[in-house]
PDB file of C-alpha atoms in Angstrom:
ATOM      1  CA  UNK A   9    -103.377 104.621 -26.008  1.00 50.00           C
ATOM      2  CA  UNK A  10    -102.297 101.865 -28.543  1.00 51.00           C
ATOM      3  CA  UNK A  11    -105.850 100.912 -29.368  1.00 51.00           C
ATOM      4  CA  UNK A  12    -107.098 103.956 -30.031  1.00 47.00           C
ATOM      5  CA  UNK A  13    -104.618 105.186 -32.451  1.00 50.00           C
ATOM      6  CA  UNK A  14    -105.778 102.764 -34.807  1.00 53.00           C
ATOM      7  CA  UNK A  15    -108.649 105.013 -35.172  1.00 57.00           C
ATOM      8  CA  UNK A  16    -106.102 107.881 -36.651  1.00 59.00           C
ATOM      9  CA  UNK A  17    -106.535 105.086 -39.732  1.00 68.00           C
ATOM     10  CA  UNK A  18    -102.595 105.709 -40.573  1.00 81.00           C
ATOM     11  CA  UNK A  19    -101.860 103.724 -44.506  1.00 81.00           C
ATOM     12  CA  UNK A  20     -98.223 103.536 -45.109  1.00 85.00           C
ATOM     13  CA  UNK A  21     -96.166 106.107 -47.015  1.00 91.00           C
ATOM     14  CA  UNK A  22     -97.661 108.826 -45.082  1.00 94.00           C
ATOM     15  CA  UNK A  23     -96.162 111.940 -43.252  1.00 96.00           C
ATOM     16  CA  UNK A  24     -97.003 111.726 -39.846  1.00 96.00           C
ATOM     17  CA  UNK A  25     -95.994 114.269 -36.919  1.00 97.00           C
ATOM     18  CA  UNK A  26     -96.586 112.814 -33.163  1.00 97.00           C
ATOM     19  CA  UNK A  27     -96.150 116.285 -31.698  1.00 97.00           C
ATOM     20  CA  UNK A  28     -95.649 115.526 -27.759  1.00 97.00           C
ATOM     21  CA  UNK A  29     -93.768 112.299 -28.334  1.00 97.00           C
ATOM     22  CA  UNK A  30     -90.792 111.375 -25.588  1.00 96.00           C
ATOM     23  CA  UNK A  31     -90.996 108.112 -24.047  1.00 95.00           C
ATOM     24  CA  UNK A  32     -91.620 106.518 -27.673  1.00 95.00           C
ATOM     25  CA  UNK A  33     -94.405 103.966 -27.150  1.00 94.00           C
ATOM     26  CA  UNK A  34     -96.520 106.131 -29.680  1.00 93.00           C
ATOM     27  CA  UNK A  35     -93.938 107.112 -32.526  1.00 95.00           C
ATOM     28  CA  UNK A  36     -93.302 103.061 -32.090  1.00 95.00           C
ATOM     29  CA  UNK A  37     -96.868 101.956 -32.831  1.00 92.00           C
ATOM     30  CA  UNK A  38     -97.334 104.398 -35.303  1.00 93.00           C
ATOM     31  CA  UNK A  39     -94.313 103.246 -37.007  1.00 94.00           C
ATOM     32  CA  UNK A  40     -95.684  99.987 -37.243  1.00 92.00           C
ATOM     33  CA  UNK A  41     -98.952 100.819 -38.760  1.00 90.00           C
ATOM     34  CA  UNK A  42     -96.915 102.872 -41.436  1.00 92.00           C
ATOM     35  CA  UNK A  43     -95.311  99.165 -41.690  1.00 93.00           C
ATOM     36  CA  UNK A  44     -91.622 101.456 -41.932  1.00 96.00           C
ATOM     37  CA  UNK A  45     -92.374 103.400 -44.420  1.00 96.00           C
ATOM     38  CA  UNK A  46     -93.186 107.131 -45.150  1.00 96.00           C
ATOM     39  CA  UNK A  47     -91.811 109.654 -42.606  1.00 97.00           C
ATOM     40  CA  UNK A  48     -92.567 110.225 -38.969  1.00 97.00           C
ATOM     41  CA  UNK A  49     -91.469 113.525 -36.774  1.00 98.00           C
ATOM     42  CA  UNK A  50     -91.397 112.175 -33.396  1.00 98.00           C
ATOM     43  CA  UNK A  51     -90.959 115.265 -31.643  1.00 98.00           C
ATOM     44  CA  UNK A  52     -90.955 116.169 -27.973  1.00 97.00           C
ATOM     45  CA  UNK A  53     -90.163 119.485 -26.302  1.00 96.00           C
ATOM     46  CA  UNK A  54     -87.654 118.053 -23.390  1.00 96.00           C
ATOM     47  CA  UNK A  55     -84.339 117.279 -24.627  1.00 96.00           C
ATOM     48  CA  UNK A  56     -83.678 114.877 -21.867  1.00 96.00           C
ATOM     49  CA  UNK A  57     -86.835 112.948 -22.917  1.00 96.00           C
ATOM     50  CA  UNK A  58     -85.389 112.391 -26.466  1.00 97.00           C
ATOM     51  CA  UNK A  59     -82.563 110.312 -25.020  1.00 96.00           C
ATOM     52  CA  UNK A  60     -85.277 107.651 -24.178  1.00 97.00           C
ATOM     53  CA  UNK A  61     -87.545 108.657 -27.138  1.00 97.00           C
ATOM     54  CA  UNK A  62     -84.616 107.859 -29.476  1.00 97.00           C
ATOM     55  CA  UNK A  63     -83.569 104.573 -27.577  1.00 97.00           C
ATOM     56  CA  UNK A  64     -87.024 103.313 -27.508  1.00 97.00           C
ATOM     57  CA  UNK A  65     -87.060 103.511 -31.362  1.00 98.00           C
ATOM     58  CA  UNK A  66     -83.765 101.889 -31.767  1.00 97.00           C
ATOM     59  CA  UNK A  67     -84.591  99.108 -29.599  1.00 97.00           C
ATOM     60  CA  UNK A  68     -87.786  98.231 -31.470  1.00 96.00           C
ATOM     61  CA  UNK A  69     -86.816  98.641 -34.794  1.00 96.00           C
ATOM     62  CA  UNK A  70     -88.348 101.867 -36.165  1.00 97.00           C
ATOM     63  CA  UNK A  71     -86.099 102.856 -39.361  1.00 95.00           C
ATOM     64  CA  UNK A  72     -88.833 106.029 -40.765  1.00 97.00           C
ATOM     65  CA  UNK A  73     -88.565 108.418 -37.719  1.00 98.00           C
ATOM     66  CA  UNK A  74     -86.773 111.599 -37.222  1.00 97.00           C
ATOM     67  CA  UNK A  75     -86.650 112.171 -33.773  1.00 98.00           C
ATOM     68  CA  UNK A  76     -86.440 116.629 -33.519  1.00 97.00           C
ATOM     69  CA  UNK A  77     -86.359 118.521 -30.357  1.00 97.00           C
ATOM     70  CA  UNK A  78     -89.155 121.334 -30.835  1.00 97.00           C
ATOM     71  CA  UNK A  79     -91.751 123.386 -28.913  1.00 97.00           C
ATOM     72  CA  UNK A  80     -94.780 122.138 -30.011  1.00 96.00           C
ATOM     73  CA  UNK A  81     -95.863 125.708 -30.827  1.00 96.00           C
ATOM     74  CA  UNK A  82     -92.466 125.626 -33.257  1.00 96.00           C
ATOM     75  CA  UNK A  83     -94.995 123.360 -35.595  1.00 96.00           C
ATOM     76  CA  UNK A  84     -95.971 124.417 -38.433  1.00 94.00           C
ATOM     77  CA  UNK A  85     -92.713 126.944 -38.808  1.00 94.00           C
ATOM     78  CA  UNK A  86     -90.662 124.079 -38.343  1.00 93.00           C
ATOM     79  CA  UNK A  87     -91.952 121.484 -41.020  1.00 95.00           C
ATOM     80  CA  UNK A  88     -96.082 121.365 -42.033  1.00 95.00           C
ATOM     81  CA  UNK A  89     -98.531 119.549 -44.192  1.00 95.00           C
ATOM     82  CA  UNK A  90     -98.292 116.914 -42.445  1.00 97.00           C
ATOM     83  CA  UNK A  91    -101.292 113.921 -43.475  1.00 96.00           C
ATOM     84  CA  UNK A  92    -102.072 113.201 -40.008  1.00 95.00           C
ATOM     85  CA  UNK A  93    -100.837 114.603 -36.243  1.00 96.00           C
ATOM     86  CA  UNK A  94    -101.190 112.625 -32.999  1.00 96.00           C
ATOM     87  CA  UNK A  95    -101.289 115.296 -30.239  1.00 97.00           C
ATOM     88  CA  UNK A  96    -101.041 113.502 -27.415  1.00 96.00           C
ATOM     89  CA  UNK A  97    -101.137 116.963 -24.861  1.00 97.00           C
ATOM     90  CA  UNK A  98     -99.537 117.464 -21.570  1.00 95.00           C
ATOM     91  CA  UNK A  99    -101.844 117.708 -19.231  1.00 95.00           C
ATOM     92  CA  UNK A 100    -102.944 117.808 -15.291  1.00 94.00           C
ATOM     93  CA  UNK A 101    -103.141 114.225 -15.151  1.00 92.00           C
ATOM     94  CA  UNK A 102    -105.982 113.709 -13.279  1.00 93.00           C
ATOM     95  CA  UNK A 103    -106.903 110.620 -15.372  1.00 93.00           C
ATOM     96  CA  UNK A 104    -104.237 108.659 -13.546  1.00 89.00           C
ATOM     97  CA  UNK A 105    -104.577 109.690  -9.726  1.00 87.00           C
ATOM     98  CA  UNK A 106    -104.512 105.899  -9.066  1.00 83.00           C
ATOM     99  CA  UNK A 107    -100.470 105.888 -10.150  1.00 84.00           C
ATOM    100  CA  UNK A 108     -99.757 109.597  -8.517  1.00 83.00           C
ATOM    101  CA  UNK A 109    -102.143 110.493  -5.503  1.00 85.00           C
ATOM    102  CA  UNK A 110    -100.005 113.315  -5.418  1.00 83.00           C
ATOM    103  CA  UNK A 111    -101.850 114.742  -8.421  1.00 81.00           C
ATOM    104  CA  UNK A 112    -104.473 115.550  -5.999  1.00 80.00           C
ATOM    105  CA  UNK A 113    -102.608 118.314  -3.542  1.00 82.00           C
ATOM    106  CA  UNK A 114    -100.232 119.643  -6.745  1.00 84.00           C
ATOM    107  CA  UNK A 115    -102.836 121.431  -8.991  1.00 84.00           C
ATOM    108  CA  UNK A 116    -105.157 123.757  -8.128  1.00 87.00           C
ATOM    109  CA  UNK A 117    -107.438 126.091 -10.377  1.00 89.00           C
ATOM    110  CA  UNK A 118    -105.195 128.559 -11.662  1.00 92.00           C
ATOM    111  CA  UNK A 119    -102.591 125.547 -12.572  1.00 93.00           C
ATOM    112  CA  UNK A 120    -105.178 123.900 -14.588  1.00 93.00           C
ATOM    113  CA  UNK A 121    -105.867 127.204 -16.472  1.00 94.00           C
ATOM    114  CA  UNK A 122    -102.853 127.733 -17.365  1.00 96.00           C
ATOM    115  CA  UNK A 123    -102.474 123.660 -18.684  1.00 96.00           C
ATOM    116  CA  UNK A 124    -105.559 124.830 -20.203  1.00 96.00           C
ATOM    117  CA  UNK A 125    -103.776 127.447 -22.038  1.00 96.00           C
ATOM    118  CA  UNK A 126    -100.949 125.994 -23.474  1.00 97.00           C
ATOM    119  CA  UNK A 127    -103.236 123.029 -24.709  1.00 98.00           C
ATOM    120  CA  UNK A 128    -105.393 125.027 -26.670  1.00 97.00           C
ATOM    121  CA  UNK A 129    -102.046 126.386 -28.643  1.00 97.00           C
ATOM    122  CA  UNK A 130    -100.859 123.025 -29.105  1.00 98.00           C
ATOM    123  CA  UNK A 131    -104.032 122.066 -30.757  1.00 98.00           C
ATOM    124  CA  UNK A 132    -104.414 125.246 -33.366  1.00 97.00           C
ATOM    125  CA  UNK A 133    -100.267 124.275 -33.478  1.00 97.00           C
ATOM    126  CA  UNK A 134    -101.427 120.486 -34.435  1.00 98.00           C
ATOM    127  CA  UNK A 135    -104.318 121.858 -36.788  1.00 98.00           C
ATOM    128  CA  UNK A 136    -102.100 124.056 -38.681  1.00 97.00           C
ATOM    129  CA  UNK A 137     -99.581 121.547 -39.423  1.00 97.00           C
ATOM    130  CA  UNK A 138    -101.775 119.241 -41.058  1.00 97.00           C
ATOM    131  CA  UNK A 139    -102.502 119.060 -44.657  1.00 95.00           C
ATOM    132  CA  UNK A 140    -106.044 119.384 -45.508  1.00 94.00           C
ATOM    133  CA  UNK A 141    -106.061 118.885 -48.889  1.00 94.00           C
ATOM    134  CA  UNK A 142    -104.065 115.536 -48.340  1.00 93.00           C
ATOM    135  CA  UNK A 143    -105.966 112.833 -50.540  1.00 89.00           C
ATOM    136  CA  UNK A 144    -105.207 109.952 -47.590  1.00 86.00           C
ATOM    137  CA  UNK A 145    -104.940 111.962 -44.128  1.00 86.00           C
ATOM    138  CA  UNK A 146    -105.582 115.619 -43.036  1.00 93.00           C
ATOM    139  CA  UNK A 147    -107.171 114.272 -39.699  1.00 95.00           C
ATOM    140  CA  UNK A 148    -105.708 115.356 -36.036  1.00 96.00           C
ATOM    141  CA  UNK A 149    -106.038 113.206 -33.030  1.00 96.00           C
ATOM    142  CA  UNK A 150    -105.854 114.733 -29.482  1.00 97.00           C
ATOM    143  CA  UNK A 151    -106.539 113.361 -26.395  1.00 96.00           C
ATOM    144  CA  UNK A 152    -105.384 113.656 -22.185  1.00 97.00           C
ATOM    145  CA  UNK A 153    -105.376 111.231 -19.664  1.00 94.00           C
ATOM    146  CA  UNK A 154    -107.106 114.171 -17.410  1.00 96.00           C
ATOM    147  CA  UNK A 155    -110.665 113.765 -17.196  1.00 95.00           C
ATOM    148  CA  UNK A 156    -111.411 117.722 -16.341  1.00 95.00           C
ATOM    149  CA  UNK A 157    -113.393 119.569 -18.622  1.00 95.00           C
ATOM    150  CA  UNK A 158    -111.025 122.219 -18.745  1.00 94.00           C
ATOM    151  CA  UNK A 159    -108.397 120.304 -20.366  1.00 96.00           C
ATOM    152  CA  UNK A 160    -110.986 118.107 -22.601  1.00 97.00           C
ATOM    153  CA  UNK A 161    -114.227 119.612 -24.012  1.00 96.00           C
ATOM    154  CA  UNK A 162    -113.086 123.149 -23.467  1.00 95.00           C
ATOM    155  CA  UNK A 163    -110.101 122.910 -25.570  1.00 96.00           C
ATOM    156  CA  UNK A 164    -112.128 121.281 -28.212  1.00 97.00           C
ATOM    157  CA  UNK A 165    -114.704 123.694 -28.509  1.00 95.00           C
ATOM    158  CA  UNK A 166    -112.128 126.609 -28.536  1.00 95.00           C
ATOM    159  CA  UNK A 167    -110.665 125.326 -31.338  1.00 96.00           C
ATOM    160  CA  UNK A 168    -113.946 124.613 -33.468  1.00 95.00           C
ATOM    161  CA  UNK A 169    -114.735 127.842 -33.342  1.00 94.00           C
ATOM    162  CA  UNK A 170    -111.150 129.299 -35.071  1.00 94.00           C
ATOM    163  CA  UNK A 171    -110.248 126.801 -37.184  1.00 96.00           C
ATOM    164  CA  UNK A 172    -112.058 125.041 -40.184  1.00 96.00           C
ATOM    165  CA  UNK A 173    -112.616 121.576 -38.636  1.00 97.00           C
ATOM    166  CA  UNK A 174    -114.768 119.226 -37.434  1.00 97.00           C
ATOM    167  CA  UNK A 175    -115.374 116.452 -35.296  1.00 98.00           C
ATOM    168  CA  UNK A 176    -115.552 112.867 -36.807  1.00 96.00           C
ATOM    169  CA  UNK A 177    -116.112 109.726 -35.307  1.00 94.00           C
ATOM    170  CA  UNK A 178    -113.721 107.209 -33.766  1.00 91.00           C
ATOM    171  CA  UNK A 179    -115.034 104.215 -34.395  1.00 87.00           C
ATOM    172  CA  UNK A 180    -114.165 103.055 -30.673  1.00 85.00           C
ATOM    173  CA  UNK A 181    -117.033 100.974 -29.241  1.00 86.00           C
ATOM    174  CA  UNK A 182    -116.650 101.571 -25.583  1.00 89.00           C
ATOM    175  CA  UNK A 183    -116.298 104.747 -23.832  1.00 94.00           C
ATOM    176  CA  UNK A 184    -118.804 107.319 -23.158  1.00 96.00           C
ATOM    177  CA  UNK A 185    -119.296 110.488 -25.242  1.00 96.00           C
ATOM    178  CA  UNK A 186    -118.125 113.509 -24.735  1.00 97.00           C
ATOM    179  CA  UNK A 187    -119.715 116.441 -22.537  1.00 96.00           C
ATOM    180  CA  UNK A 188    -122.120 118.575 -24.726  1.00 95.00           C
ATOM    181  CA  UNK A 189    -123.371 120.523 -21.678  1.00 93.00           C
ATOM    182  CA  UNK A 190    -122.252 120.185 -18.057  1.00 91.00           C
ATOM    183  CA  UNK A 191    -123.515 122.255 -15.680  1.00 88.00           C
ATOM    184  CA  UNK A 192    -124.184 126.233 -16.977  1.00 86.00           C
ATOM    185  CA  UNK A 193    -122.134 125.393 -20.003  1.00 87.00           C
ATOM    186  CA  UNK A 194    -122.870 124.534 -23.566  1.00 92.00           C
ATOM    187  CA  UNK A 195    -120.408 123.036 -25.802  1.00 94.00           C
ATOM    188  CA  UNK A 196    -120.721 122.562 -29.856  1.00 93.00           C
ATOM    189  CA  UNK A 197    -123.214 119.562 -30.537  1.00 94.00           C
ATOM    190  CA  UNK A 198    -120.462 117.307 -31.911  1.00 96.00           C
ATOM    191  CA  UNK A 199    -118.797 117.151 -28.678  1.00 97.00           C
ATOM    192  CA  UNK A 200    -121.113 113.701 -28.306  1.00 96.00           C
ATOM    193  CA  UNK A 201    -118.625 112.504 -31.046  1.00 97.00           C
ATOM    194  CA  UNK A 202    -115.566 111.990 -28.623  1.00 97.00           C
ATOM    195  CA  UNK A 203    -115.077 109.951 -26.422  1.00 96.00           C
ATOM    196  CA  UNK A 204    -114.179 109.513 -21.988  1.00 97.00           C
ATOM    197  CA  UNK A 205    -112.626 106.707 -20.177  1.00 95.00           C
ATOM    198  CA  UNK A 206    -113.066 106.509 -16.530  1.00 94.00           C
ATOM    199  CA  UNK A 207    -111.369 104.194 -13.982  1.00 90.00           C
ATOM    200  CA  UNK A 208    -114.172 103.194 -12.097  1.00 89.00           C
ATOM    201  CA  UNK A 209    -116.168 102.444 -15.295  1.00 89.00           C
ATOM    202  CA  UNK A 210    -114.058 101.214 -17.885  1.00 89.00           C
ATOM    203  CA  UNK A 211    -111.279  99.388 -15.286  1.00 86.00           C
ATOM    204  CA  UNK A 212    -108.449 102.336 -16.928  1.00 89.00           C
ATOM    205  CA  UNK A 213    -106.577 105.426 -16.773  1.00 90.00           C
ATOM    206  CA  UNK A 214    -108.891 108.124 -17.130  1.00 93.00           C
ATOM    207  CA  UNK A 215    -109.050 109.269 -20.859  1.00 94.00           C
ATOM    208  CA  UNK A 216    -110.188 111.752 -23.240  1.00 97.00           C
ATOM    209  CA  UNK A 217    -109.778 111.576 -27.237  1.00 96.00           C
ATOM    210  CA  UNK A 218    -111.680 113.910 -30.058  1.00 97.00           C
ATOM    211  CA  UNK A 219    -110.676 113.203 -33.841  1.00 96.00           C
ATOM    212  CA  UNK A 220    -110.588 116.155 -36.332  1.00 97.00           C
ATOM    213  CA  UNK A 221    -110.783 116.284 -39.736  1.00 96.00           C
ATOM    214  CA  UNK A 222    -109.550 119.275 -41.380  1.00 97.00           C
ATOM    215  CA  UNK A 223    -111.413 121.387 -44.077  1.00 95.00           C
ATOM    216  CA  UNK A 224    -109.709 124.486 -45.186  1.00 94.00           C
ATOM    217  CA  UNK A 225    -106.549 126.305 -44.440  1.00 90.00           C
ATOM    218  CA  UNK A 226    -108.580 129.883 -43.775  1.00 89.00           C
ATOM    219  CA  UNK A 227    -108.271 131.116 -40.229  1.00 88.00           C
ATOM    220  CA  UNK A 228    -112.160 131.398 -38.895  1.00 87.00           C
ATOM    221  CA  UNK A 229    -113.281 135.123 -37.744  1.00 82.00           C
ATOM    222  CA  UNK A 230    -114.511 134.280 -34.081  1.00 79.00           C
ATOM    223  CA  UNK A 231    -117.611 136.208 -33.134  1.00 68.00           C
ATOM    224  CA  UNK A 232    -119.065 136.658 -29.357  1.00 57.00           C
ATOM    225  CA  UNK A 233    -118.774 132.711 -28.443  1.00 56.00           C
ATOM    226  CA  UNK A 234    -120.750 133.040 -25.356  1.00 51.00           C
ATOM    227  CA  UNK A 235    -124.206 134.186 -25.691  1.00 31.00           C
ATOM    228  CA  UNK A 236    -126.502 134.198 -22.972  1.00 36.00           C
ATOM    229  CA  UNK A 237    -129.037 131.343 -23.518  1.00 42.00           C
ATOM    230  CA  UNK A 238    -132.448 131.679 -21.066  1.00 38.00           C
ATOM    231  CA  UNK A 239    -134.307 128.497 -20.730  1.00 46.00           C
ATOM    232  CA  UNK A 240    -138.231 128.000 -19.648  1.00 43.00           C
ATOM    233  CA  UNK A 241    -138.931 126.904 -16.562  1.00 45.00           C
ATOM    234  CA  UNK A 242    -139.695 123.158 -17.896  1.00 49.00           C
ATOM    235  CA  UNK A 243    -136.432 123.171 -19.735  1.00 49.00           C
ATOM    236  CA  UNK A 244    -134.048 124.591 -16.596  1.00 49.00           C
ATOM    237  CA  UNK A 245    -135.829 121.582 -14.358  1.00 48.00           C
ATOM    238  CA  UNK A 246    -135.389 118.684 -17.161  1.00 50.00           C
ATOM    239  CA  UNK A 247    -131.606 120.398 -17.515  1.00 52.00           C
ATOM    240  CA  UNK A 248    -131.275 119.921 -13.562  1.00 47.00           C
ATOM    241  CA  UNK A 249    -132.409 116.184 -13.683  1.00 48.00           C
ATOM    242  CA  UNK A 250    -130.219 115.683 -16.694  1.00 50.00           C
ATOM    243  CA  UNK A 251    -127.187 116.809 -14.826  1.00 43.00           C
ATOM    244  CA  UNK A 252    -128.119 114.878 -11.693  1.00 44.00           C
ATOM    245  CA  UNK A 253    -128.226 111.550 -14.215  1.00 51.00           C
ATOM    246  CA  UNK A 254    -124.341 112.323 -14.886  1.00 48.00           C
ATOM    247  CA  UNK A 255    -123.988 112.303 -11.050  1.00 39.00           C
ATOM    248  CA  UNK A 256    -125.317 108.762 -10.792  1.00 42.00           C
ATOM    249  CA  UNK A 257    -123.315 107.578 -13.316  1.00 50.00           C
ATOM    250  CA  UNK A 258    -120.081 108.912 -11.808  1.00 44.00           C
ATOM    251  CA  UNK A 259    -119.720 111.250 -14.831  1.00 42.00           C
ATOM    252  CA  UNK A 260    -119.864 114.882 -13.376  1.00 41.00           C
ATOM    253  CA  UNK A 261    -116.496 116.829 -13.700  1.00 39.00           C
ATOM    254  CA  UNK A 262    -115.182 119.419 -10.875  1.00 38.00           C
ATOM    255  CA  UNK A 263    -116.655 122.439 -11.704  1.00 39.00           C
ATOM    256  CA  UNK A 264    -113.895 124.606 -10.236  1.00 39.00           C
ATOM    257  CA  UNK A 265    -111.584 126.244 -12.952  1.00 39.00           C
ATOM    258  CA  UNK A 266    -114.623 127.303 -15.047  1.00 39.00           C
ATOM    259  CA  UNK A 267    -114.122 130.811 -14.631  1.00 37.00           C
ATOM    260  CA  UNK A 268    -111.734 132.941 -16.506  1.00 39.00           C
ATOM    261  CA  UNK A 269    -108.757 134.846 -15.868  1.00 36.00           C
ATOM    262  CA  UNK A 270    -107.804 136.310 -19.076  1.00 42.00           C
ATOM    263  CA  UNK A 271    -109.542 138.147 -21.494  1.00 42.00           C
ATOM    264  CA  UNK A 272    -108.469 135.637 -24.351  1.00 43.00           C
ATOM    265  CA  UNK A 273    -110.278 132.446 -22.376  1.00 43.00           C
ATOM    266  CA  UNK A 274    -113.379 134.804 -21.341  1.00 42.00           C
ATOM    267  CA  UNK A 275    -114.153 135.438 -24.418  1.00 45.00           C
ATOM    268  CA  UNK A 276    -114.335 131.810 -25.587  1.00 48.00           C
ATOM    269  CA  UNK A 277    -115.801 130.562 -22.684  1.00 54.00           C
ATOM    270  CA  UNK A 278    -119.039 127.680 -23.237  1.00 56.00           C
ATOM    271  CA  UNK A 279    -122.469 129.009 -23.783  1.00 55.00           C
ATOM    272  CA  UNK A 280    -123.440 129.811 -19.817  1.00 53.00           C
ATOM    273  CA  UNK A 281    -127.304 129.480 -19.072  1.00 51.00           C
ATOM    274  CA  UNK A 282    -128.965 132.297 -17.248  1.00 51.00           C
ATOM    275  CA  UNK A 283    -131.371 130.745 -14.970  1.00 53.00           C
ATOM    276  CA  UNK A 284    -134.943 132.246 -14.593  1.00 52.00           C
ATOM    277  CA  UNK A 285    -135.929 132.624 -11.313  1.00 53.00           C
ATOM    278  CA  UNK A 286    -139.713 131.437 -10.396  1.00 52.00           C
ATOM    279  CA  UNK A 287    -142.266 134.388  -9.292  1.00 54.00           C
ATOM    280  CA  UNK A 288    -143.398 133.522  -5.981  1.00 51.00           C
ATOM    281  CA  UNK A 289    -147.161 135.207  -4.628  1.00 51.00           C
ATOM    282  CA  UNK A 290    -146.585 136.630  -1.333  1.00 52.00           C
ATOM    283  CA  UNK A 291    -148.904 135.478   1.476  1.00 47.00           C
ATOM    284  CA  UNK A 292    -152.069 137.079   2.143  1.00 42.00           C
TER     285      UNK A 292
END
């Protein structure tokens, strides 16, 4: 996680929130690219995580933190413009099955819905509390150590689609880009722009990171996100061999949890292709 948070490109003197903060190893790092100065919210929503948030700081030195004891969904109420937010989002942890097996038995579909949920209102949460007109920051890291689509790609594209941002690049040279279709869904183009870490690929926890860069305060107006999209024949066989490559390369995702159980996540939901099926002559 260290490595890639020198993509958030942090310059000292800046006001930094790390939303989802507790055991400290972030708000530490951070605190060192700010080289102590500025002012960092290291938040975390569990009080009894603060106790080793707030010793991990004092043990390495970090003089420019306030350590605060919010829900994340408290943010922007609580304190906003911030130049840059590290949402670093609680998630299924599927990324990291190799340290908890039991990861495996413990969540099923409607679990990783709901994780679903709450990280998609962490992330407008994150987006409103940064500062877009901030001459050094307005940009928003987020990122899992779950490698489900649910928790990644989806969240991502919900967000484009209500907020005025966009996807920038990371600058990370390894990893693989993110999902911009997988099976029947479609996701916004600039999906390719994040990045995923696998364990049997990349020898780490499985990852997921997207960068934002904020445009405008305004809410967006969301219209019917999921249009049906029919494909020619040609197209819905080069889509099948496509999806087969990701197979191969140990990049699929579980497709269970795709489905909806709310009104709110239906209507968001990824482009879904309607498949045409081939006219067949009957025998004579």
């Amino acid at each position: 996680k260290q490595w890639y948070q020198r993509r958030v490109a942090i310059t000292a003197g800046e006001r930094v929130l790390d939303m989802c903060a507790a055991p400290g190893g972030k708000s530490a790092y951070l605190a060192a690219l700010m080289k102590n100065t500025g002012m960092l919210l290291s938040n975390d929503a569990s009080k009894d995580r603060t106790k080793a948030l707030t010793a991990n700081l004092h043990r390495l030195g970090v003089n420019n933190a306030i350590v605060c004891n919010y829900d994340g969904l408290a943010f922007p109420k609580v304190m906003g413009n911030f130049d840059r937010v590290l949402l670093d989002a609680p998630c299924s942890g599927s990324g990291v099955v190799s340290k908890d097996p039991s990861v495996k038995q413990s969540k099923d579909e409607q679990e990783i819905l709901k994780i679903a949920e709450v990280q998609k209102k962490l992330l407008l949460a994150a987006i409103d509390s940064a500062d877009h007109s901030s001459k050094t920051g307005g940009y928003i890291v987020y990122s899992t150590c779950s490698v489900l689509v649910q928790e990644n790609e989806w969240v991502v594209d919900y967000v484009l689609k209500r907020r005025h941002v966009k996807l920038v690049p990371l600058g990370l040279d390894i990893g693989k880009a993110g999902f911009t279709r997988i099976n029947k869904y479609r996701f916004d183009k600039s999906m390719s722009l994040t990045k995923r870490y696998y364990p049997h690929t990349h020898n780490m926890d499985g990852f997921f990171v997207a960068k934002f860069k904020k445009t405008s305060n305004a809410i967006k107006t969301v219209k019917d996100d999921s249009p049906e999209v029919k494909l020619s024949d040609d197209e819905d066989e080069e889509d099948d061999e496509d999806m087969n490559d990701d197979v191969v390369d140990g990049d699929e995702e579980m497709e269970g949890g795709l489905t909806d159980t709310d009104e709110e996540v239906s209507s968001v939901q990824p482009k879904k292709l309607k498949r045409k099926k081939k006219k067949t002559k009957n025998a004579t």
